[in-house]
mmCIF file of C-alpha atoms in Angstrom:
data_model
loop_
_atom_site.group_PDB
_atom_site.id
_atom_site.type_symbol
_atom_site.label_atom_id
_atom_site.label_comp_id
_atom_site.label_asym_id
_atom_site.label_seq_id
_atom_site.Cartn_x
_atom_site.Cartn_y
_atom_site.Cartn_z
ATOM 1 C CA MET G 1 -3.451 11.031 -10.035
ATOM 2 C CA LEU G 2 -2.496 9.873 -6.695
ATOM 3 C CA ARG G 3 1.467 8.758 -6.101
ATOM 4 C CA ALA G 4 3.093 6.819 -3.817
ATOM 5 C CA VAL G 5 6.625 7.646 -3.699
ATOM 6 C CA TRP G 6 9.947 6.222 -2.039
ATOM 7 C CA ASN G 7 13.612 6.767 -2.505
ATOM 8 C CA GLY G 8 12.492 9.142 -5.508
ATOM 9 C CA THR G 9 10.790 6.752 -7.471
ATOM 10 C CA VAL G 10 7.031 6.054 -7.984
ATOM 11 C CA ILE G 11 6.195 2.875 -6.811
ATOM 12 C CA ALA G 12 2.426 2.657 -7.071
ATOM 13 C CA GLN G 13 -0.462 5.285 -8.415
ATOM 14 C CA ALA G 14 -4.130 4.767 -8.845
ATOM 15 C CA PRO G 15 -6.785 7.774 -10.006
ATOM 16 C CA HIS G 16 -8.197 6.812 -6.135
ATOM 17 C CA THR G 17 -7.396 4.960 -3.307
ATOM 18 C CA VAL G 18 -9.186 3.735 -0.272
ATOM 19 C CA ILE G 19 -8.928 6.370 2.713
ATOM 20 C CA VAL G 20 -9.341 4.123 6.025
ATOM 21 C CA GLU G 21 -7.330 5.546 9.212
ATOM 22 C CA GLY G 22 -6.133 8.225 7.164
ATOM 23 C CA ASN G 23 -4.196 5.610 5.312
ATOM 24 C CA HIS G 24 -4.646 5.581 1.336
ATOM 25 C CA TYR G 25 -4.922 2.102 0.145
ATOM 26 C CA PHE G 26 -3.856 1.838 -3.517
ATOM 27 C CA PRO G 27 -5.858 -1.150 -5.628
ATOM 28 C CA PRO G 28 -3.387 -4.242 -6.040
ATOM 29 C CA GLU G 29 -3.095 -3.255 -9.811
ATOM 30 C CA ALA G 30 -2.030 0.067 -8.837
ATOM 31 C CA LEU G 31 1.569 -1.260 -7.415
ATOM 32 C CA HIS G 32 4.762 -0.940 -9.712
ATOM 33 C CA ARG G 33 5.371 -5.147 -8.315
ATOM 34 C CA GLU G 34 9.460 -4.899 -9.295
ATOM 35 C CA TYR G 35 9.936 -2.645 -6.273
ATOM 36 C CA PHE G 36 7.895 -5.255 -3.814
ATOM 37 C CA THR G 37 9.216 -8.491 -2.091
ATOM 38 C CA ARG G 38 6.885 -10.081 0.481
ATOM 39 C CA SER G 39 7.788 -9.631 3.876
ATOM 40 C CA ARG G 40 7.738 -12.766 6.440
ATOM 41 C CA SER G 41 5.695 -10.175 8.740
ATOM 42 C CA ARG G 42 2.263 -10.378 10.408
ATOM 43 C CA SER G 43 0.253 -8.137 12.670
ATOM 44 C CA LEU G 44 -2.930 -8.244 13.766
ATOM 45 C CA CYS G 45 -5.898 -5.696 14.023
ATOM 46 C CA PHE G 46 -9.018 -5.911 16.316
ATOM 47 C CA TRP G 47 -11.366 -5.447 13.476
ATOM 48 C CA LYS G 48 -9.068 -5.543 10.252
ATOM 49 C CA GLY G 49 -8.030 -9.305 10.562
ATOM 50 C CA LEU G 50 -4.525 -9.927 9.851
ATOM 51 C CA ALA G 51 -2.234 -7.723 7.838
ATOM 52 C CA ARG G 52 0.472 -9.255 5.494
ATOM 53 C CA TYR G 53 3.122 -7.187 4.899
ATOM 54 C CA TYR G 54 5.864 -5.617 1.556
ATOM 55 C CA ASP G 55 8.947 -4.903 1.363
ATOM 56 C CA VAL G 56 9.885 -1.992 -0.816
ATOM 57 C CA THR G 57 13.448 -2.131 -2.858
ATOM 58 C CA VAL G 58 14.724 1.149 -4.659
ATOM 59 C CA ASP G 59 17.955 1.291 -6.242
ATOM 60 C CA GLY G 60 19.623 -1.011 -4.082
ATOM 61 C CA LEU G 61 18.082 0.182 -0.619
ATOM 62 C CA THR G 62 15.030 -1.654 0.956
ATOM 63 C CA HIS G 63 12.795 -0.460 3.620
ATOM 64 C CA PRO G 64 11.009 -3.300 4.883
ATOM 65 C CA ASN G 65 7.854 -3.777 6.410
ATOM 66 C CA ALA G 66 6.866 -0.478 4.176
ATOM 67 C CA ALA G 67 3.504 -1.525 3.165
ATOM 68 C CA TRP G 68 0.966 -4.008 4.372
ATOM 69 C CA TYR G 69 -2.359 -5.097 3.380
ATOM 70 C CA TYR G 70 -5.339 -7.753 3.810
ATOM 71 C CA PRO G 71 -5.626 -10.761 2.332
ATOM 72 C CA HIS G 72 -8.833 -11.903 4.083
ATOM 73 C CA PRO G 73 -10.176 -8.791 5.846
ATOM 74 C CA SER G 74 -12.842 -8.984 8.812
ATOM 75 C CA PRO G 75 -16.118 -8.525 6.630
ATOM 76 C CA LEU G 76 -16.055 -4.880 8.499
ATOM 77 C CA ALA G 77 -13.194 -3.921 6.268
ATOM 78 C CA ARG G 78 -14.041 -6.086 2.952
ATOM 79 C CA ARG G 79 -13.189 -2.911 1.065
ATOM 80 C CA ILE G 80 -9.531 -2.778 1.474
ATOM 81 C CA LYS G 81 -8.996 -6.844 0.652
ATOM 82 C CA ASP G 82 -5.841 -6.757 -0.833
ATOM 83 C CA HIS G 83 -5.329 -3.029 -1.301
ATOM 84 C CA VAL G 84 -1.944 -1.295 -0.055
ATOM 85 C CA ALA G 85 -0.872 0.576 2.387
ATOM 86 C CA PHE G 86 1.915 2.278 2.781
ATOM 87 C CA GLY G 87 4.092 3.379 6.322
ATOM 88 C CA ARG G 88 6.303 5.761 7.799
ATOM 89 C CA GLY G 89 8.481 7.059 5.022
ATOM 90 C CA ILE G 90 6.503 6.394 1.942
ATOM 91 C CA THR G 91 5.066 9.993 0.850
ATOM 92 C CA ILE G 92 1.553 10.037 -0.676
ATOM 93 C CA GLU G 93 1.402 12.520 -3.646
ATOM 94 C CA ASP G 94 -1.564 13.731 -5.485
ATOM 95 C CA GLU G 95 -0.963 14.754 -8.849
ATOM 96 C CA PRO G 96 -3.405 17.496 -10.631
ATOM 97 C CA GLU G 97 -4.828 16.252 -13.971
ATOM 98 C CA PRO G 98 -3.802 18.181 -16.721
ATOM 99 C CA ALA G 99 -6.231 20.977 -18.072
ATOM 100 C CA PRO G 100 -8.747 19.583 -21.080
#
């Protein structure tokens, strides 16, 4: 199970992610939505399209524009539609599966 952790709290977890340019893109259902607030920020990637951002807030601390996603990616990036990646300061951990 892959986990995104910030400020000691798991903010997203999923059995699989899509890796693009070294970033783990978590499926939208993997997010613990109580920690995410839509940001007004946007950026443009020449091959993925227009990215939108989330601020992440845990225990009263906010990490602005900590996560991004592509609601309408280009055809080349359709695998990451609505999937969320995380920026600096967010740790991606791989939790080993328990032994049977």
